[in-house]
Short mmCIF file of C-alpha atoms in Angstrom, two decimals:
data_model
loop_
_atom_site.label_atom_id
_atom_site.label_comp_id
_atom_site.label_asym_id
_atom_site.label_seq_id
_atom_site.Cartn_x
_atom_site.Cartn_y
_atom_site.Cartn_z
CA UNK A 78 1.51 -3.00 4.29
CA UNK A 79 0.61 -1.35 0.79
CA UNK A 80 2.26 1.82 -0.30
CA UNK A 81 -0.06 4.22 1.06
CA UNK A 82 0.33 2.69 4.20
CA UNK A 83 3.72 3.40 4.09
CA UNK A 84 4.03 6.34 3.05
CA UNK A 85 1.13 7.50 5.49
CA UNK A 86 2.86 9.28 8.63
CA UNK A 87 1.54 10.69 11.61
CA UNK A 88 -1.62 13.09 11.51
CA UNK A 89 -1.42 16.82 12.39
CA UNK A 90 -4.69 17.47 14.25
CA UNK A 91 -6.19 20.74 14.97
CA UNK A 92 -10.02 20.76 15.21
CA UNK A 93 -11.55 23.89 14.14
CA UNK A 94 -14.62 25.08 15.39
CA UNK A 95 -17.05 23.48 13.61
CA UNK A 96 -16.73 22.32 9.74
CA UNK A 97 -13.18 20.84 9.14
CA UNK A 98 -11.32 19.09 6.32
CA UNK A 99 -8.83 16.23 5.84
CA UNK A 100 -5.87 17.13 3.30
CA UNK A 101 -3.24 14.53 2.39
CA UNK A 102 0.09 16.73 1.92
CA UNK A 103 3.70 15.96 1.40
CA UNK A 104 6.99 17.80 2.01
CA UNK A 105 9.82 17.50 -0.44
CA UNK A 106 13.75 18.39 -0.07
CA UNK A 107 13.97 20.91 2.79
CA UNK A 108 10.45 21.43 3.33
CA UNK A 109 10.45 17.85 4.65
CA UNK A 110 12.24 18.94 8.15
CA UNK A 111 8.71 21.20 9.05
CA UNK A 112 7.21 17.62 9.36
CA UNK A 113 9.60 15.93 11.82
CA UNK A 114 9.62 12.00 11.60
CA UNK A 115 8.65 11.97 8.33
CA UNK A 116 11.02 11.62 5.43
CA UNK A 117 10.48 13.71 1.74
CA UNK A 118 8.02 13.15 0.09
CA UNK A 119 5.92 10.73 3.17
CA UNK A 120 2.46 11.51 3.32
CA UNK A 121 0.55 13.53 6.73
CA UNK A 122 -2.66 14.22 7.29
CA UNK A 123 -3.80 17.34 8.18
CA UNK A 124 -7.02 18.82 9.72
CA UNK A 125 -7.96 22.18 8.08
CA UNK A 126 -10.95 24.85 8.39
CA UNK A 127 -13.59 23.98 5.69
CA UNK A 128 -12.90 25.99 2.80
CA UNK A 129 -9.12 26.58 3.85
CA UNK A 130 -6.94 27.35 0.53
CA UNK A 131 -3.12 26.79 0.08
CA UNK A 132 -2.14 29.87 1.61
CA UNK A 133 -3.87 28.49 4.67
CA UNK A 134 -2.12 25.22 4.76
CA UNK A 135 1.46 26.58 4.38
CA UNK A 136 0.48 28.96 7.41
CA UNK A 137 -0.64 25.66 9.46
CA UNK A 138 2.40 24.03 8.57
CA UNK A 139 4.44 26.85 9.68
CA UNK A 140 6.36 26.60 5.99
CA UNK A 141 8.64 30.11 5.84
CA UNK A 142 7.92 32.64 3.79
CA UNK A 143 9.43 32.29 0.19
CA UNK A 144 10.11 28.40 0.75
CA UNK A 145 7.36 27.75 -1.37
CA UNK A 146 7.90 27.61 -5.15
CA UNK A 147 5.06 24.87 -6.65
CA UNK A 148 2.02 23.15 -5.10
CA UNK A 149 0.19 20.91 -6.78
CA UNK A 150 -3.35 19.21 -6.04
CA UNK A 151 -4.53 15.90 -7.34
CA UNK A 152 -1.50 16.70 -9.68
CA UNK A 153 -1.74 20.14 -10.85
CA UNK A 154 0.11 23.38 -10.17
CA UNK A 155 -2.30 25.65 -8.02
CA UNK A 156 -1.65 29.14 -6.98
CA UNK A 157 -1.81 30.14 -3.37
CA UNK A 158 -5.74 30.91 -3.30
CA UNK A 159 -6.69 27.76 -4.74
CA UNK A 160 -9.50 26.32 -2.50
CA UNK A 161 -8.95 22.77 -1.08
CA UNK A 162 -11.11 20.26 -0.34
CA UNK A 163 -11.52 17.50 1.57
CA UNK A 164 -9.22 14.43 0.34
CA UNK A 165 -7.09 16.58 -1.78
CA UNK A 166 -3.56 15.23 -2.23
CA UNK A 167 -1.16 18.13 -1.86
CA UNK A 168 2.68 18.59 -2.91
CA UNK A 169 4.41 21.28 -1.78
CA UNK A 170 8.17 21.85 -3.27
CA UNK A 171 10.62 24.63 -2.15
CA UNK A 172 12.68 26.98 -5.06
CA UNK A 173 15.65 24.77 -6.16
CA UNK A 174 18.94 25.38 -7.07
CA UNK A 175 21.54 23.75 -9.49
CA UNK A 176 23.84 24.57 -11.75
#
């Protein structure tokens, strides 16, 4: 089993009518527990309405308001109207804290 393999979990279907989308995202710290059996920073697939944009895909995910602090696709920062396409590889990170 390569990596990707590995790190591919379970998919989160959800047809829309018509036209949909395959993203690749992953979870890390405590935004991993909105994808149960997956561990941070695993990989799920998720089905999304052609022409969906981040916004969108934290809303499928069910991700709480102000849990979100970066999101990148195909490595770089986006902001929350960035259009995705199909085979994008999203990150989505929650504020941190430290001191």
């Amino acid at each position: 089993m390569n990596d990707s393999e590995a790190g591919r979990g379970r998919a989160l279907s959800g047809f829309f009518y018509g036209i949909h989308m395959l993203i690749h995202v992953r979870l890390y710290a405590t935004l991993s527990r909105y994808l149960p059996g997956l561990s941070s920073g695993m990989t799920a697939e998720i089905d999304l309405a052609d022409n969906a944009t981040i916004s969108d895909l934290v809303g499928r995910l069910e991700l709480p308001a102000g849990g979100v602090k970066v999101v990148f696709v195909n490595g770089l920062t986006r902001p929350p109207e960035w259009v995705l396409n199909s085979g994008d590889e999203v990150g989505i990170f929650p504020p941190v804290g430290g001191g």
